[in-house]
CSV table of C-alpha atoms in Angstrom, one decimal:
chain,number,residue,atom,x,y,z
J,1,MET,CA,0.0,0.0,0.0
J,2,ALA,CA,1.2,3.5,-0.8
J,3,PRO,CA,2.2,5.8,2.1
J,4,LYS,CA,-0.6,7.9,3.6
J,5,PHE,CA,-0.6,11.6,3.1
J,6,ILE,CA,-3.2,14.3,3.6
J,7,PRO,CA,-3.7,16.3,0.5
J,8,PHE,CA,-3.1,19.9,1.5
J,9,GLU,CA,-6.2,21.1,-0.3
J,10,LYS,CA,-8.4,19.0,2.1
J,11,VAL,CA,-6.6,20.5,5.1
J,12,GLU,CA,-7.0,24.0,3.7
J,13,GLU,CA,-10.8,23.5,3.6
J,14,LEU,CA,-10.8,23.2,7.4
J,15,ALA,CA,-9.6,26.6,8.3
J,16,ASN,CA,-8.3,29.9,6.8
J,17,ILE,CA,-5.0,31.4,7.8
J,18,GLU,CA,-6.5,33.6,10.5
J,19,GLN,CA,-8.1,30.6,12.1
J,20,ILE,CA,-4.8,28.7,11.9
J,21,ALA,CA,-3.1,31.7,13.6
J,22,GLN,CA,-5.7,31.6,16.4
J,23,MET,CA,-5.2,27.8,16.8
J,24,LEU,CA,-1.5,28.6,17.2
J,25,ASN,CA,-2.3,31.2,19.9
J,26,LEU,CA,-0.6,34.0,18.0
J,27,SER,CA,-1.2,37.4,19.5
J,28,LEU,CA,-1.9,39.3,16.3
J,29,ARG,CA,-2.0,43.1,15.9
J,30,ALA,CA,-4.3,44.1,13.0
J,31,GLY,CA,-3.2,46.6,10.4
J,32,LYS,CA,-5.0,47.8,7.2
J,33,THR,CA,-4.3,44.7,5.2
J,34,GLN,CA,-2.0,42.6,7.4
J,35,LEU,CA,-1.8,41.0,10.8
J,36,ARG,CA,1.5,41.1,12.7
J,37,CYS,CA,3.0,39.6,15.9
J,38,VAL,CA,6.2,38.4,17.5
J,39,CYS,CA,7.4,35.1,15.9
J,40,PRO,CA,6.9,32.4,18.5
J,41,VAL,CA,10.1,30.6,17.3
J,42,HIS,CA,12.5,33.4,16.3
J,43,GLY,CA,11.3,36.2,18.6
J,44,GLY,CA,11.7,39.8,17.3
J,45,ASP,CA,9.2,42.5,17.9
J,46,ASP,CA,5.4,42.7,17.2
J,47,ARG,CA,6.0,43.2,13.5
J,48,THR,CA,8.4,40.2,12.9
J,49,LEU,CA,5.7,37.8,11.8
J,50,CYS,CA,3.4,39.2,9.1
J,51,ILE,CA,0.2,37.5,7.9
J,52,SER,CA,-1.6,38.7,4.7
J,53,PRO,CA,-5.0,37.0,4.7
J,54,ASN,CA,-6.0,38.3,1.2
J,55,VAL,CA,-2.8,37.4,-0.7
J,56,ARG,CA,-2.7,34.1,-2.6
J,57,SER,CA,0.2,31.6,-2.4
J,58,ARG,CA,1.9,30.2,-5.4
J,59,ARG,CA,-0.5,27.2,-5.3
J,60,GLY,CA,-3.5,29.6,-5.2
J,61,SER,CA,-4.6,29.2,-1.6
J,62,LEU,CA,-5.7,32.4,0.1
J,63,GLY,CA,-3.5,33.7,2.9
J,64,VAL,CA,0.3,33.9,3.3
J,65,PHE,CA,2.8,34.7,6.0
J,66,TYR,CA,6.3,36.0,6.2
J,67,CYS,CA,8.9,35.9,9.0
J,68,GLN,CA,11.3,38.8,9.0
J,69,ALA,CA,13.7,37.1,11.3
J,70,VAL,CA,14.6,34.2,8.9
J,71,LYS,CA,13.3,35.8,5.6
J,72,GLU,CA,10.9,33.0,4.7
J,73,GLY,CA,7.2,32.6,4.4
J,74,GLY,CA,4.4,30.5,2.9
J,75,ASP,CA,0.8,29.5,3.1
J,76,ARG,CA,-1.4,28.6,6.1
J,77,ILE,CA,0.1,25.1,6.4
J,78,ALA,CA,3.6,26.5,6.2
J,79,LEU,CA,2.6,28.9,9.0
J,80,ALA,CA,1.8,26.0,11.3
J,81,ALA,CA,4.9,24.2,10.3
J,82,HIS,CA,7.0,27.4,10.9
J,83,CYS,CA,5.5,28.1,14.3
J,84,MET,CA,5.7,24.5,15.5
J,85,GLU,CA,9.1,23.7,14.0
J,86,MET,CA,8.0,20.7,12.1
J,87,GLY,CA,7.6,19.5,8.5
J,88,GLN,CA,4.6,20.6,6.5
J,89,GLN,CA,3.1,17.1,6.2
J,90,ASP,CA,3.4,16.9,10.0
J,91,ALA,CA,1.7,20.3,10.3
J,92,ALA,CA,-1.1,19.2,8.0
J,93,PHE,CA,-1.8,16.1,10.1
J,94,PHE,CA,-1.8,18.3,13.2
J,95,ILE,CA,-4.2,20.8,11.8
J,96,ALA,CA,-6.5,17.9,10.6
J,97,GLN,CA,-6.5,16.4,14.1
J,98,GLN,CA,-7.3,19.8,15.7
J,99,TYR,CA,-10.2,20.3,13.4
J,100,GLY,CA,-11.6,16.8,13.8
J,101,MET,CA,-10.7,15.2,10.5
J,102,ASP,CA,-11.1,11.4,10.5
J,103,LEU,CA,-7.6,10.4,9.8
J,104,ALA,CA,-8.5,6.7,9.8
J,105,ASN,CA,-10.4,7.4,6.5
J,106,SER,CA,-7.9,9.8,5.0
J,107,GLU,CA,-6.9,9.3,1.5
J,108,THR,CA,-4.0,7.0,0.6
J,109,VAL,CA,-2.1,8.6,-2.2
J,110,ASP,CA,1.2,7.9,-3.9
J,111,SER,CA,4.1,10.0,-2.5
J,112,GLY,CA,4.8,11.2,-6.1
J,113,THR,CA,1.4,12.9,-6.3
J,114,VAL,CA,1.6,14.9,-3.1
J,115,THR,CA,1.4,18.6,-3.6
J,116,SER,CA,3.9,20.7,-1.7
J,117,THR,CA,3.2,24.0,-0.3
J,118,THR,CA,5.4,26.9,-1.2
J,119,VAL,CA,7.8,28.9,0.9
J,120,SER,CA,8.4,32.5,-0.1
J,121,LYS,CA,11.6,34.5,0.1
J,122,GLU,CA,9.6,37.6,-0.6
J,123,HIS,CA,7.5,39.7,1.7
J,124,ALA,CA,4.0,38.4,2.4
J,125,THR,CA,2.6,41.6,0.8
J,126,ALA,CA,3.5,40.2,-2.6
J,127,PRO,CA,2.8,36.9,-4.3
J,128,PRO,CA,5.3,34.3,-3.0
J,129,ALA,CA,8.3,33.3,-5.1
J,130,GLN,CA,8.2,29.9,-6.8
J,131,GLN,CA,10.2,28.1,-4.2
J,132,LYS,CA,8.9,24.8,-2.8
J,133,ALA,CA,9.3,23.8,0.8
J,134,SER,CA,10.5,20.4,1.6
J,135,THR,CA,7.9,18.2,3.2
J,136,SER,CA,8.4,15.8,6.0
J,137,GLY,CA,10.6,12.9,5.1
J,138,GLY,CA,8.3,10.4,7.0
J,139,SER,CA,5.8,8.3,5.1
J,140,THR,CA,3.4,7.9,8.0
J,141,PRO,CA,1.5,10.4,10.2
J,142,PRO,CA,3.8,12.0,12.8
J,143,LYS,CA,4.2,10.3,16.1
J,144,PHE,CA,3.3,12.4,19.0
J,145,ASP,CA,6.3,12.9,21.3
J,146,PRO,CA,5.0,13.3,24.9
J,147,VAL,CA,8.4,14.0,26.4
J,148,LYS,CA,9.1,16.8,24.0
J,149,PHE,CA,5.6,18.2,24.5
J,150,TRP,CA,6.0,18.1,28.3
J,151,ASP,CA,9.4,19.9,28.1
J,152,HIS,CA,7.4,23.0,26.9
J,153,CYS,CA,5.2,22.9,30.0
J,154,THR,CA,6.1,25.0,33.1
J,155,TYR,CA,4.9,25.6,36.6
J,156,SER,CA,3.4,29.0,35.9
J,157,ASP,CA,1.0,31.4,37.8
J,158,GLU,CA,-1.9,29.8,35.9
J,159,VAL,CA,-1.0,26.4,37.5
J,160,LYS,CA,-0.3,28.0,40.9
J,161,SER,CA,-3.8,29.6,40.8
J,162,LEU,CA,-5.3,26.1,40.8
J,163,GLY,CA,-3.9,25.6,44.3
J,164,ILE,CA,-1.4,23.0,43.1
J,165,SER,CA,2.2,22.9,44.4
J,166,GLU,CA,5.1,22.7,42.0
J,167,GLU,CA,6.0,19.2,43.3
J,168,ASP,CA,2.4,18.0,42.8
J,169,ALA,CA,2.1,19.6,39.4
J,170,ALA,CA,5.2,17.6,38.3
J,171,ARG,CA,3.9,14.4,39.8
J,172,VAL,CA,0.5,14.5,38.1
J,173,LEU,CA,1.7,16.3,34.9
J,174,ILE,CA,-0.1,19.6,35.1
J,175,GLY,CA,1.6,22.4,33.3
J,176,TRP,CA,1.3,25.6,31.3
J,177,HIS,CA,2.5,25.0,27.7
J,178,THR,CA,4.6,28.0,26.7
J,179,ARG,CA,3.8,27.6,23.0
J,180,TYR,CA,0.1,26.9,23.1
J,181,LYS,CA,-0.5,29.3,26.0
J,182,ALA,CA,-2.8,26.9,27.7
J,183,LEU,CA,-3.0,24.5,30.7
J,184,PHE,CA,-2.5,20.8,29.9
J,185,ILE,CA,-3.0,17.7,32.1
J,186,GLY,CA,-1.2,14.5,31.3
J,187,CYS,CA,-2.9,11.1,31.2
J,188,ARG,CA,-1.0,7.8,31.7
J,189,ASN,CA,-1.4,4.2,30.5
J,190,PRO,CA,-1.2,1.5,33.2
J,191,ASP,CA,2.4,0.9,32.3
J,192,GLY,CA,3.2,4.5,33.2
J,193,GLY,CA,3.7,5.8,29.7
J,194,ILE,CA,1.9,9.0,28.7
J,195,SER,CA,-1.1,8.4,26.5
J,196,GLY,CA,-2.0,12.0,25.8
J,197,PHE,CA,-2.6,15.5,27.3
J,198,ILE,CA,-6.0,17.1,28.1
J,199,ARG,CA,-6.2,20.7,27.3
J,200,LEU,CA,-8.0,23.0,29.7
J,201,LEU,CA,-9.8,25.5,27.5
J,202,ASP,CA,-11.1,27.3,30.6
J,203,PRO,CA,-11.8,26.2,34.2
J,204,GLN,CA,-15.2,24.7,33.1
J,205,GLN,CA,-14.2,23.2,29.8
J,206,VAL,CA,-11.6,20.6,28.7
J,207,LYS,CA,-10.5,19.5,25.3
J,208,LEU,CA,-9.4,15.8,24.9
J,209,PRO,CA,-6.5,14.9,22.6
J,210,PRO,CA,-7.5,13.8,19.0
J,211,GLN,CA,-6.3,10.3,19.9
J,212,TRP,CA,-4.6,8.4,22.7
J,213,LEU,CA,-1.2,6.8,22.4
J,214,PRO,CA,-1.2,3.0,22.8
J,215,GLN,CA,0.4,1.3,25.7
J,216,SER,CA,4.0,0.5,25.1
J,217,ALA,CA,7.1,-0.7,26.9
J,218,GLU,CA,8.6,2.8,26.8
J,219,ILE,CA,8.1,4.5,30.2
J,220,VAL,CA,8.1,8.3,30.3
J,221,PRO,CA,9.5,9.3,33.7
J,222,LEU,CA,8.0,12.1,35.7
J,223,ARG,CA,9.9,15.3,35.5
J,224,ARG,CA,10.7,16.6,39.0
J,225,PRO,CA,11.3,20.2,39.9
J,226,ALA,CA,15.0,21.1,40.0
């Protein structure tokens, strides 16, 4: 069977670039035709990352971005890949999961037919240059790395306000994710391995992960406070 990929066109139907930016928790400042903010990966000021919702990418999808810090940009999937530091196929799978796409029934297409998004070396105010970004080298959906995810979680004021000590937060895996700007609670399999994280949208609402990781022999140790 040919490797599974998600056609980018199907992912683009799920959300526009502004909704993707909201999913990434970007603090955007609106201008006349653009949205700007600090790049969550490369820093800078509140104008470093520029989003132009009404400019079309080389492939024709509406909405592009440009990062002044590294002089690169692209479409909405490339924005997610840029901010999350992953390949574009990985980003496409992540977006699909966040918006509830049934990945079990996703198309199986030959790797030679997959359409790549473009990465621009021009400002997002102009049509992107004809430069293709490399897609993820994997042939299967990205494997969630719970240890890497937890490394971005900290004991913040938001966690402290729940009345949980730093030691208890580390023990039960409750932390503030610095990239997603949200509280997450870890859940474990009987073998001690992390099966996923529950996102607290607000004190009265939680968001379950799109899928739970299966039980495995790999044990993820609890991270203790220094």
